[in-house]
PDB file of C-alpha atoms and ligand atoms in Angstrom:
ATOM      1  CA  UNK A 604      -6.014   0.094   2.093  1.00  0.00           C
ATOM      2  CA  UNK A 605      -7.302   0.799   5.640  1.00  0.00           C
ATOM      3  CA  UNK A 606     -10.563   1.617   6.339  1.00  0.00           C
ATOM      4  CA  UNK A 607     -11.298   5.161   6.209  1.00  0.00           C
ATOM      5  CA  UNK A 608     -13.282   6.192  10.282  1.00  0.00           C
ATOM      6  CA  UNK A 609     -13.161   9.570   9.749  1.00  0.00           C
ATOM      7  CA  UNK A 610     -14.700  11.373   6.299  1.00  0.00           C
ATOM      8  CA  UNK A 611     -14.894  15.189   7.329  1.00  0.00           C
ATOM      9  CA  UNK A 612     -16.522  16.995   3.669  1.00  0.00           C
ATOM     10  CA  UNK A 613     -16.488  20.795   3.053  1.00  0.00           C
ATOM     11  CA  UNK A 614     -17.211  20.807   7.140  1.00  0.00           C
ATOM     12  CA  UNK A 615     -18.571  25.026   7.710  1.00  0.00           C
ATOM     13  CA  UNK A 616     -18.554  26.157  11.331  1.00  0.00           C
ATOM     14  CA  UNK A 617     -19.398  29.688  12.585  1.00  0.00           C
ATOM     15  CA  UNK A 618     -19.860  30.518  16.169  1.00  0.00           C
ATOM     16  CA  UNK A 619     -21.418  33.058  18.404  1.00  0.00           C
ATOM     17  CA  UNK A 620     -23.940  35.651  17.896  1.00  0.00           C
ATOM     18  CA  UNK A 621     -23.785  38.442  15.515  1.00  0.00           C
ATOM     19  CA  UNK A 622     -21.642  41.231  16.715  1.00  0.00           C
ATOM     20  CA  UNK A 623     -18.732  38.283  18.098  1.00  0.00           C
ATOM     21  CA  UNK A 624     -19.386  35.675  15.323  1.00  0.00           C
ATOM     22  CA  UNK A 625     -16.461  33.908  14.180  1.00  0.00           C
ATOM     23  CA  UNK A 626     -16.186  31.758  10.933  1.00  0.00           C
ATOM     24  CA  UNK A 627     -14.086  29.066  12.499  1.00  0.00           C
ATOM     25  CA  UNK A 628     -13.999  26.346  10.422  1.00  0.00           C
ATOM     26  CA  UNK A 629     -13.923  26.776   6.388  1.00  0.00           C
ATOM     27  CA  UNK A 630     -15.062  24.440   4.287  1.00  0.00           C
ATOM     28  CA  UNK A 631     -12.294  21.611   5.887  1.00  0.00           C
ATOM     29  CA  UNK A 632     -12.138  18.711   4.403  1.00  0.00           C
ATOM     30  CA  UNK A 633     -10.766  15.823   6.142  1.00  0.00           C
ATOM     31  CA  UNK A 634     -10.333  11.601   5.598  1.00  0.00           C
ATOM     32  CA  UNK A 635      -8.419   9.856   7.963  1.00  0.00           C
ATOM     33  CA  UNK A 636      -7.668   6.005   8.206  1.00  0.00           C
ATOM     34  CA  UNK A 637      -8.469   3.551  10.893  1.00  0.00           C
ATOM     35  CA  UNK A 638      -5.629   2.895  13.196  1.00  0.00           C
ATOM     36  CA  UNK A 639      -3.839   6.380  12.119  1.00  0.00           C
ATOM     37  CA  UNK A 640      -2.447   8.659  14.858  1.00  0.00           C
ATOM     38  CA  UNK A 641      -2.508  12.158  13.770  1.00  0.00           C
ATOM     39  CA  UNK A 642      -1.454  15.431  15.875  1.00  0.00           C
ATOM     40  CA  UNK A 643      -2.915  18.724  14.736  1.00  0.00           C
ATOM     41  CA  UNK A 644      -1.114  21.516  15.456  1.00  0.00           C
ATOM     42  CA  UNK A 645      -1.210  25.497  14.260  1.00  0.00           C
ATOM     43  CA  UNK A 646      -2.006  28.796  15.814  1.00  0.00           C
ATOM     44  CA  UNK A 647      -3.677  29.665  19.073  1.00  0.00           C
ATOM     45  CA  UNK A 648      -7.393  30.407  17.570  1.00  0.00           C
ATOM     46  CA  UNK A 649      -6.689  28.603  14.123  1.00  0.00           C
ATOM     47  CA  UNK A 650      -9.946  26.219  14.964  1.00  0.00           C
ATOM     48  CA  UNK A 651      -7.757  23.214  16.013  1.00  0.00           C
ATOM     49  CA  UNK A 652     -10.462  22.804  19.060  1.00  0.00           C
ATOM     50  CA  UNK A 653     -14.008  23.039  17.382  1.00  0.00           C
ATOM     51  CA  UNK A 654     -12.524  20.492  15.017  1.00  0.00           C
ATOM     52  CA  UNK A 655     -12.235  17.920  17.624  1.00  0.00           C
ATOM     53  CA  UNK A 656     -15.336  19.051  18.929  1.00  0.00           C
ATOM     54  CA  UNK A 657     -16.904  19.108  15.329  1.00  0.00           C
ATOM     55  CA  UNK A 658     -15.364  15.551  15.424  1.00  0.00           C
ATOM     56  CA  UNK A 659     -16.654  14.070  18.639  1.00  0.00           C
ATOM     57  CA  UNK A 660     -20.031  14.923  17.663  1.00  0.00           C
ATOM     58  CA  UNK A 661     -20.579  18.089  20.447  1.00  0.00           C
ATOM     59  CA  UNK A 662     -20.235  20.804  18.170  1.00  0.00           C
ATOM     60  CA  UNK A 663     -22.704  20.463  15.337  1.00  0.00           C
ATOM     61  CA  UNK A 664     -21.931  21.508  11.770  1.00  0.00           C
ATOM     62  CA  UNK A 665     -24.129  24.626   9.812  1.00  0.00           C
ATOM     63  CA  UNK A 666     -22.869  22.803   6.379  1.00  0.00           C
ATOM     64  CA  UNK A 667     -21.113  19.925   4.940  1.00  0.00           C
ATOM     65  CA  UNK A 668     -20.677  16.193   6.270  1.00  0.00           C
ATOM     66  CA  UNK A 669     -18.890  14.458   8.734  1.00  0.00           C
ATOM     67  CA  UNK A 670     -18.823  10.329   8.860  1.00  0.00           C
ATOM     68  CA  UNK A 671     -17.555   8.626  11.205  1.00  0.00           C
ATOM     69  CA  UNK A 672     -16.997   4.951  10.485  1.00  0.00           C
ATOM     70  CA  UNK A 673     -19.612   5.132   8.143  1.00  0.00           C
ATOM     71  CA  UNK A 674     -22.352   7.311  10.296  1.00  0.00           C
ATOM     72  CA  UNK A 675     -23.615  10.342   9.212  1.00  0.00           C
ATOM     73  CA  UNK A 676     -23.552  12.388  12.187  1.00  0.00           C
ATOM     74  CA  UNK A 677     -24.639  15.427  10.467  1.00  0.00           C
ATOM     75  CA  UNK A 678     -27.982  13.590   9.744  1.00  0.00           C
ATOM     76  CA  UNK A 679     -28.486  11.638  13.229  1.00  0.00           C
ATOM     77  CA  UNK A 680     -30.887  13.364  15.505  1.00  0.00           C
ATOM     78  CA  UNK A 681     -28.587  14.873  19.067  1.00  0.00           C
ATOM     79  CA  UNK A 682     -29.653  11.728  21.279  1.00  0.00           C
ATOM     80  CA  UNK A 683     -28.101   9.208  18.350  1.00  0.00           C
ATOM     81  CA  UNK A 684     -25.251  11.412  18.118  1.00  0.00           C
ATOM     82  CA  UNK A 685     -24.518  11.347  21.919  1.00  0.00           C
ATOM     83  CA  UNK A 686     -25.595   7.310  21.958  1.00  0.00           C
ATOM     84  CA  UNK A 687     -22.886   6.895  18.995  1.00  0.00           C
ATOM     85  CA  UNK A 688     -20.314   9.112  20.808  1.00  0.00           C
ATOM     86  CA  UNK A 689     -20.365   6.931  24.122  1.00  0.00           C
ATOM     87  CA  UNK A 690     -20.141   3.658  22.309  1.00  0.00           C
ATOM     88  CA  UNK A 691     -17.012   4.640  19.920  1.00  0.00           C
ATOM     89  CA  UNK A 692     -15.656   7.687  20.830  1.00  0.00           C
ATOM     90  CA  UNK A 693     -13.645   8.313  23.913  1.00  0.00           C
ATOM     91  CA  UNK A 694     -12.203  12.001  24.930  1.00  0.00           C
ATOM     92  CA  UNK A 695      -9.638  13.261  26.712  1.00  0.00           C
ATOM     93  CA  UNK A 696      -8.933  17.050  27.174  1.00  0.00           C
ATOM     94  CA  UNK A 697      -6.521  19.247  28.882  1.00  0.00           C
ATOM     95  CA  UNK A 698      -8.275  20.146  31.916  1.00  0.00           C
ATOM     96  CA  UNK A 699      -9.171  16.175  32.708  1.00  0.00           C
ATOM     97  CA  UNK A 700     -12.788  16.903  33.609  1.00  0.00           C
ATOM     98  CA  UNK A 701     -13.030  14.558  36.402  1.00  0.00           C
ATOM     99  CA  UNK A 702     -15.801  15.053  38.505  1.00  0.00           C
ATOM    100  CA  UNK A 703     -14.679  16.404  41.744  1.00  0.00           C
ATOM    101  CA  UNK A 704     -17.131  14.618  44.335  1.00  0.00           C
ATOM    102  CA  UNK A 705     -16.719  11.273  42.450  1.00  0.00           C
ATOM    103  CA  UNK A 706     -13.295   8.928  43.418  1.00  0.00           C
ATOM    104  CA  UNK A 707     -11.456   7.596  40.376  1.00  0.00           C
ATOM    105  CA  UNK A 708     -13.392   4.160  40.333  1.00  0.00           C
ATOM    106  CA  UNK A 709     -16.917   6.130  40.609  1.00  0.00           C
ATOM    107  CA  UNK A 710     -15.610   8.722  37.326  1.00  0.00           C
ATOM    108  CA  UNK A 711     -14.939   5.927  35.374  1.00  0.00           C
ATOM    109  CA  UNK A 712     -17.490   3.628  36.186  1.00  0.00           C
ATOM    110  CA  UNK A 713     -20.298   6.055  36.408  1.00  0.00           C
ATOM    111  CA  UNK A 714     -20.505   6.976  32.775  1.00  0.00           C
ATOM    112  CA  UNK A 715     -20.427   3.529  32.044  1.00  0.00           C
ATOM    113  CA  UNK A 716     -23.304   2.188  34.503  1.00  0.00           C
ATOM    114  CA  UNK A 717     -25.659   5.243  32.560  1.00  0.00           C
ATOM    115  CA  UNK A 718     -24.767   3.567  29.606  1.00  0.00           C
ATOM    116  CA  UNK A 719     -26.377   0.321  30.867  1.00  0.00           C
ATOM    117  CA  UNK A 720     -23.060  -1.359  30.022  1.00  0.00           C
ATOM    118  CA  UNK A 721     -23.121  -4.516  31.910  1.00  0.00           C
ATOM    119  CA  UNK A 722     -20.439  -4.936  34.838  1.00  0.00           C
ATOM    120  CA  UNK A 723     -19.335  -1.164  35.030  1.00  0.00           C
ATOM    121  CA  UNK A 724     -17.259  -1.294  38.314  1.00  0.00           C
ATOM    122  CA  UNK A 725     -15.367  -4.512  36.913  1.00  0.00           C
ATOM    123  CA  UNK A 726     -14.254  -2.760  34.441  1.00  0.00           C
ATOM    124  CA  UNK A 727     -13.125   0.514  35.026  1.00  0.00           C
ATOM    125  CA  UNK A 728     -11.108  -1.091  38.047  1.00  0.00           C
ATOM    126  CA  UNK A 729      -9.210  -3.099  34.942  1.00  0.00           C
ATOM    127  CA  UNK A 730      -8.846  -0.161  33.062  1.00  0.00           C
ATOM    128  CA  UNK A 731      -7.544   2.183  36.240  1.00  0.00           C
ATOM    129  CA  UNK A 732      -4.908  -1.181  36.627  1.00  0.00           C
ATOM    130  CA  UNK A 733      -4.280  -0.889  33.392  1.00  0.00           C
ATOM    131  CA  UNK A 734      -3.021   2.930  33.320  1.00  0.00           C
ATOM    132  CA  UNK A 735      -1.229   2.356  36.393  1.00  0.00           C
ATOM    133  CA  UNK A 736      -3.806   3.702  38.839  1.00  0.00           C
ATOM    134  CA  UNK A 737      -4.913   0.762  40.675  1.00  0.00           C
ATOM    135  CA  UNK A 738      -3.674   1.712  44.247  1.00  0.00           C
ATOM    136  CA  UNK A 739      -5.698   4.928  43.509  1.00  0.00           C
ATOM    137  CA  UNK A 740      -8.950   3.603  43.214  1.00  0.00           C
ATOM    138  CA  UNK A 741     -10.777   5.296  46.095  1.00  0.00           C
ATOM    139  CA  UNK A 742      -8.827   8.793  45.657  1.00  0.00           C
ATOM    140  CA  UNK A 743     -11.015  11.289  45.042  1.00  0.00           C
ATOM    141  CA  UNK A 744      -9.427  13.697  41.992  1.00  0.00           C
ATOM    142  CA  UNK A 745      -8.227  16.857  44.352  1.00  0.00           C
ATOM    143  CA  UNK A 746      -6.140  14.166  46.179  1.00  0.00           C
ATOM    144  CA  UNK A 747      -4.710  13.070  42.520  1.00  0.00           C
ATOM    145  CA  UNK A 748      -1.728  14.598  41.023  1.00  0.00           C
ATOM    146  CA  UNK A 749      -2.365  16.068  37.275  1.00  0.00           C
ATOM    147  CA  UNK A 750      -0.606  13.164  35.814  1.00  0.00           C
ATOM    148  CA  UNK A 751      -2.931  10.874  37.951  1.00  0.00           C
ATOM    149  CA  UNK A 752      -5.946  13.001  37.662  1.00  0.00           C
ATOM    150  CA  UNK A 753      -5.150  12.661  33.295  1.00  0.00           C
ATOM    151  CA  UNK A 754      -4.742   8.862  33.965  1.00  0.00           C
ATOM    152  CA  UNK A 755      -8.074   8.376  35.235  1.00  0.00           C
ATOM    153  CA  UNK A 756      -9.628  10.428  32.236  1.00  0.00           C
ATOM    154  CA  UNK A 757      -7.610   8.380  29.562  1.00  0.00           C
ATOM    155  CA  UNK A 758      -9.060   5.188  31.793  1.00  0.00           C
ATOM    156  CA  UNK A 759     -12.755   6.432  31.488  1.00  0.00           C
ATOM    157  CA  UNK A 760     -12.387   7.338  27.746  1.00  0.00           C
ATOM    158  CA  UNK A 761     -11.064   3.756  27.252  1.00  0.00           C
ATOM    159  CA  UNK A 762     -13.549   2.036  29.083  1.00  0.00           C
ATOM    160  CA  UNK A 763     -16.197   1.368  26.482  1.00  0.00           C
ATOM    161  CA  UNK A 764     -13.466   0.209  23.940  1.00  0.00           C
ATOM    162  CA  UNK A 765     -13.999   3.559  21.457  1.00  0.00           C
ATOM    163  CA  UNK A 766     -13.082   3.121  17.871  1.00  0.00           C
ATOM    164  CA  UNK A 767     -11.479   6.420  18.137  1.00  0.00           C
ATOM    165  CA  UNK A 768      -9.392   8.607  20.796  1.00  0.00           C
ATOM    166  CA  UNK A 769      -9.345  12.168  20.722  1.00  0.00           C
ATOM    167  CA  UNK A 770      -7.224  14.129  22.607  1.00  0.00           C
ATOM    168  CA  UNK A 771      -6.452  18.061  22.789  1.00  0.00           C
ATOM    169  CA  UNK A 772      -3.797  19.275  24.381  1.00  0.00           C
ATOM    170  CA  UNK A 773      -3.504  15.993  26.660  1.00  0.00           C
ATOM    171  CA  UNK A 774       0.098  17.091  27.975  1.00  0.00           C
ATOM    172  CA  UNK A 775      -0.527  20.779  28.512  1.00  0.00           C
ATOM    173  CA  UNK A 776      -1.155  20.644  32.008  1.00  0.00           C
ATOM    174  CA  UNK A 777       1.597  18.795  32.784  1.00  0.00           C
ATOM    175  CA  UNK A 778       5.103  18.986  33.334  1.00  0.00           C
ATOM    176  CA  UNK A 779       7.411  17.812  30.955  1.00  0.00           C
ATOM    177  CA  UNK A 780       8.364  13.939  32.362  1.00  0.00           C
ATOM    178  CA  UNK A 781       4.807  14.151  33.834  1.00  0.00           C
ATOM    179  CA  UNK A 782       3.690  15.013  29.806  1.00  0.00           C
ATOM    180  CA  UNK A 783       5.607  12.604  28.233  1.00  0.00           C
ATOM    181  CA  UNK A 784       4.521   9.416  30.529  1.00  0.00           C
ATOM    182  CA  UNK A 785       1.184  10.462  29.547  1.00  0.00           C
ATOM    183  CA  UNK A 786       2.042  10.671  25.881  1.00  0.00           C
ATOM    184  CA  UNK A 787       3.298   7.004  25.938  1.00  0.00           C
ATOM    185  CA  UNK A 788       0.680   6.024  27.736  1.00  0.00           C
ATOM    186  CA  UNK A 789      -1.554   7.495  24.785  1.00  0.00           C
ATOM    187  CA  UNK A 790       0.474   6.041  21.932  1.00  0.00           C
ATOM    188  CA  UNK A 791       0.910   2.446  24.150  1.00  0.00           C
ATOM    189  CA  UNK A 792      -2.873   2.005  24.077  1.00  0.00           C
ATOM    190  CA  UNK A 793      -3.373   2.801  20.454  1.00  0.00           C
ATOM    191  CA  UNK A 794      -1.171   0.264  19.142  1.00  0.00           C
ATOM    192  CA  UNK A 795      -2.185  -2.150  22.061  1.00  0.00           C
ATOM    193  CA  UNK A 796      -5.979  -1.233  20.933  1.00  0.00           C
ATOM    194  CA  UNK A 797      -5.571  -0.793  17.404  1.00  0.00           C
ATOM    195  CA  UNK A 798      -7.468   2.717  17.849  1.00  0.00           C
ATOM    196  CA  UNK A 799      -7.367   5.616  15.899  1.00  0.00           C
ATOM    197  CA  UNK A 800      -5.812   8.531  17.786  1.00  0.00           C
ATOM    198  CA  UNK A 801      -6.509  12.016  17.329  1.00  0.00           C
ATOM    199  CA  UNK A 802      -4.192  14.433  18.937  1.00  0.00           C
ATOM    200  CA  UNK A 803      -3.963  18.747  19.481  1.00  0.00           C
ATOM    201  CA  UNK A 804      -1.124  19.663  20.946  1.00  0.00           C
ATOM    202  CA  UNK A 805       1.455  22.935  20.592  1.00  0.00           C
ATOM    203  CA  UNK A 806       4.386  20.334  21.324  1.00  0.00           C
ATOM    204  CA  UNK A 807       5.642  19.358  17.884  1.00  0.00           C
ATOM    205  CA  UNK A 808       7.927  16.531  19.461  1.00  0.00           C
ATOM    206  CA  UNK A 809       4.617  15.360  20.179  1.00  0.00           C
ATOM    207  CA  UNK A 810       3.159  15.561  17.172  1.00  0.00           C
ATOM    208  CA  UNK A 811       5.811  14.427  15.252  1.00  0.00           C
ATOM    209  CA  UNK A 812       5.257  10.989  17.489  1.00  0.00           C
ATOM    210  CA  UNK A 813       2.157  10.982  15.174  1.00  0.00           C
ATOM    211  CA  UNK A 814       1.552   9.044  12.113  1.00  0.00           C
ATOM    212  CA  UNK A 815       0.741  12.146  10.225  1.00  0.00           C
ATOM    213  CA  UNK A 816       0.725  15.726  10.935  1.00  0.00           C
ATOM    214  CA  UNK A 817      -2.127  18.152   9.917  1.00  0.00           C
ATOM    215  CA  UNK A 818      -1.508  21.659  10.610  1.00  0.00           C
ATOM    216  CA  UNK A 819      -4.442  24.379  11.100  1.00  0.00           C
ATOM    217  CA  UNK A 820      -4.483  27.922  10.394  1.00  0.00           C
ATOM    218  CA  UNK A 821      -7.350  29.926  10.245  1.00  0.00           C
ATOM    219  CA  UNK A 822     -10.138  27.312   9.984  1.00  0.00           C
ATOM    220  CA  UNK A 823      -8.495  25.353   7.082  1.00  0.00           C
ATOM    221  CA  UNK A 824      -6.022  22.972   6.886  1.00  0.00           C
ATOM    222  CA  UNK A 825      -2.561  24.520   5.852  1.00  0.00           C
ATOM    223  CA  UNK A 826      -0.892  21.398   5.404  1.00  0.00           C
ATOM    224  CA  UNK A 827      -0.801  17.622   5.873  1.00  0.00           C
ATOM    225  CA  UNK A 828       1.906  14.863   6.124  1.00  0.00           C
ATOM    226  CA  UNK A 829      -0.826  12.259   4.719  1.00  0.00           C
ATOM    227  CA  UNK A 830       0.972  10.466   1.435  1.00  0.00           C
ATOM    228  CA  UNK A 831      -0.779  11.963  -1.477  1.00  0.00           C
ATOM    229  CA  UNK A 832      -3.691   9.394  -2.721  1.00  0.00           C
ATOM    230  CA  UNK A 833      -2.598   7.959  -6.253  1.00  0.00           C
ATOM    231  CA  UNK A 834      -6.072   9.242  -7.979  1.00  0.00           C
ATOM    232  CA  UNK A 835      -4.451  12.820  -6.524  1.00  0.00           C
ATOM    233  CA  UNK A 836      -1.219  12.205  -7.826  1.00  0.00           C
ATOM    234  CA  UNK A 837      -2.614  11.263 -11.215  1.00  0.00           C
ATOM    235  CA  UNK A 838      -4.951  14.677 -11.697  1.00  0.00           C
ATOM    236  CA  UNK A 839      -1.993  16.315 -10.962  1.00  0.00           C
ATOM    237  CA  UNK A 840       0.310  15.065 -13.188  1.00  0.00           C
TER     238      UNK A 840
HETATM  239  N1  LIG B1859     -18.654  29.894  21.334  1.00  0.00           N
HETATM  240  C1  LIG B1859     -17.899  30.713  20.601  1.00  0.00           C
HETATM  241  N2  LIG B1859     -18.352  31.906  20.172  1.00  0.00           N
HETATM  242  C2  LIG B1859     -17.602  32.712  19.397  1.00  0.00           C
HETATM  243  N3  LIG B1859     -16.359  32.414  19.003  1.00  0.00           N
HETATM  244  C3  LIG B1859     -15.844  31.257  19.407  1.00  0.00           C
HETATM  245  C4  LIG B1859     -16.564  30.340  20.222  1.00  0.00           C
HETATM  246  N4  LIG B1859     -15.786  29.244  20.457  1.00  0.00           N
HETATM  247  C5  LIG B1859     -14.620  29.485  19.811  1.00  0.00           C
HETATM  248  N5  LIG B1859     -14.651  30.695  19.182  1.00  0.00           N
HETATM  249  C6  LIG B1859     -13.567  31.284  18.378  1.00  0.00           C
HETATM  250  O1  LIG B1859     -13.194  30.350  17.388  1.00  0.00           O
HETATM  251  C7  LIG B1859     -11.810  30.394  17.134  1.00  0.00           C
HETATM  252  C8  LIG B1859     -11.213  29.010  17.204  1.00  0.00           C
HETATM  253  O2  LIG B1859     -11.253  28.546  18.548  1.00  0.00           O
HETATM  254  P1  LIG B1859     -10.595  27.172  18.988  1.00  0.00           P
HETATM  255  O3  LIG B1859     -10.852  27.028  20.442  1.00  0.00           O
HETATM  256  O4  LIG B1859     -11.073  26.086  18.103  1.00  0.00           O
HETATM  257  O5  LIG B1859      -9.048  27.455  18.695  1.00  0.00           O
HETATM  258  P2  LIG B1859      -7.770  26.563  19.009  1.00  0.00           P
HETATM  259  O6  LIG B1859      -7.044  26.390  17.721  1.00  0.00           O
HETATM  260  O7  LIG B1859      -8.153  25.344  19.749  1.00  0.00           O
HETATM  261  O8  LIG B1859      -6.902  27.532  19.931  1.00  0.00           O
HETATM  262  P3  LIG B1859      -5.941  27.189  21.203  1.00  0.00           P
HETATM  263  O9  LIG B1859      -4.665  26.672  20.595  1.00  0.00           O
HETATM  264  O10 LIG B1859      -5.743  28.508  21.859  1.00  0.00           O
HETATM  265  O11 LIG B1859      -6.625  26.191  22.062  1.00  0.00           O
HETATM  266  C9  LIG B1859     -11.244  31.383  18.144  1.00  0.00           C
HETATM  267  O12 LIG B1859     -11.025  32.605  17.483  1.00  0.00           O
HETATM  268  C10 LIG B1859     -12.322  31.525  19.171  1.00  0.00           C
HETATM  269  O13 LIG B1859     -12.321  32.798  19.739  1.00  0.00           O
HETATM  270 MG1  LIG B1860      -7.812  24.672  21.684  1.00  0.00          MG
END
């Protein structure tokens, strides 16, 4: 049995003030495997967002748990959280949020170098090689394309070796060959890495690429591919 990285229990989310408050999450909970890929899909609004969010550690829970290869992050002050984040969790989102006056070597080196990780341009100039991208080096991101510009951010959430990958909606600025390079790019460095991937996307061809398949509606989870576990199967039967 794989080891379980993520452990999501009875995880309660509501957001914004009063009058616009909205209960997005509802009591989800959530276990997934090391070295699964899973793509969560459902309905614009249905809370597939915030979970990532919830799961990356920048979105903070009002109830219930949320482990991630074994730490608490529900009990770990916002500085451990963020120190935990940059050492095992790398994230990639749809908009690629690159920094604009930094070239592709500086945006994924930079994060790195504040991270004290020894040798930071050394390696983000293997992992830019490594997604293709190392003619590109001194290219600043408005004189990227967006399959380039989504190359460099999979390269700087790679770079400290995360654990865990999440991704939402990593082909949804792209066009569809442009989408799909990106995709296999995604699912080439899992298995290469052994990570866990974590993907939101509207594209069920994508998801379906996935391990498993959780869908989302309305801040719980509607259903799930995941193999019933056999204490499961026995309660039911
Ligand atoms: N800061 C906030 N304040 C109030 N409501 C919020 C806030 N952030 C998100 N919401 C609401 O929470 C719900 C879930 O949002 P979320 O972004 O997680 O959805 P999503 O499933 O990712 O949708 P999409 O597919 O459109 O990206 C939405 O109804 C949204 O309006
Ligand atoms: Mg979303």
């Amino acid at each position: 049995m794989a080891k379980t990285i993520i452990d999501l229990k009875r995880a309660d989310l509501t957001l914004g003030s009063a009058a616009a408050s909205v209960h997005v999450l509802k009591g989800i909970d959530l276990e997934i495997a090391a070295g699964e890929s899973v793509g969560i899909v459902g309905p614009s609004g249905s809370g597939k967002s915030t979970l990532l969010m919830v799961l990356a550690g920048l979105e903070k829970l009002d109830s219930g748990e949320i482990n991630i290869a074994d730490a608490p992050l529900h009990a770990m002050t916002e500085d451990q959280v963020a120190d935990f984040r940059g050492r095992n969790i790398g994230i990639v989102f749809q908009s690629f949020h690159l920094i604009a006056n930094m070239t592709a070597l500086e945006n994924v080196a930079v994060p790195l170098e504040l991270a004290n990780v020894a040798n930071p341009f050394e390696i983000a100039r293997r992992e830019l090689k490594s997604v293709g991208l190392g003619e590109r080096l001194n290219h600043y991101p408005g004189q990227l394309s967006g399959g380039e510009q989504q190359r460099v951010a999979i390269a700087r959430a790679l770079a400290p070796s995360p654990a865990l990958l999440i991704a939402d909606e990593p082909t949804g600025n792209l066009d569809t060959d442009t989408g799909r390079q990106i995709a296999d790019l995604l699912f080439s460095k899992q298995t290469e890495r052994g990570m866990t991937l974590l993907l939101v996307t509207h594209d069920n061809a994508l998801a379906k690429r996935c391990s498993r398949q959780i869908r989302v509606r309305s801040g719980q989870i509607e259903s799930d591919s995941a193999p019933i576990a056999p204490e499961a199967e026995a309660a039911i039967a």
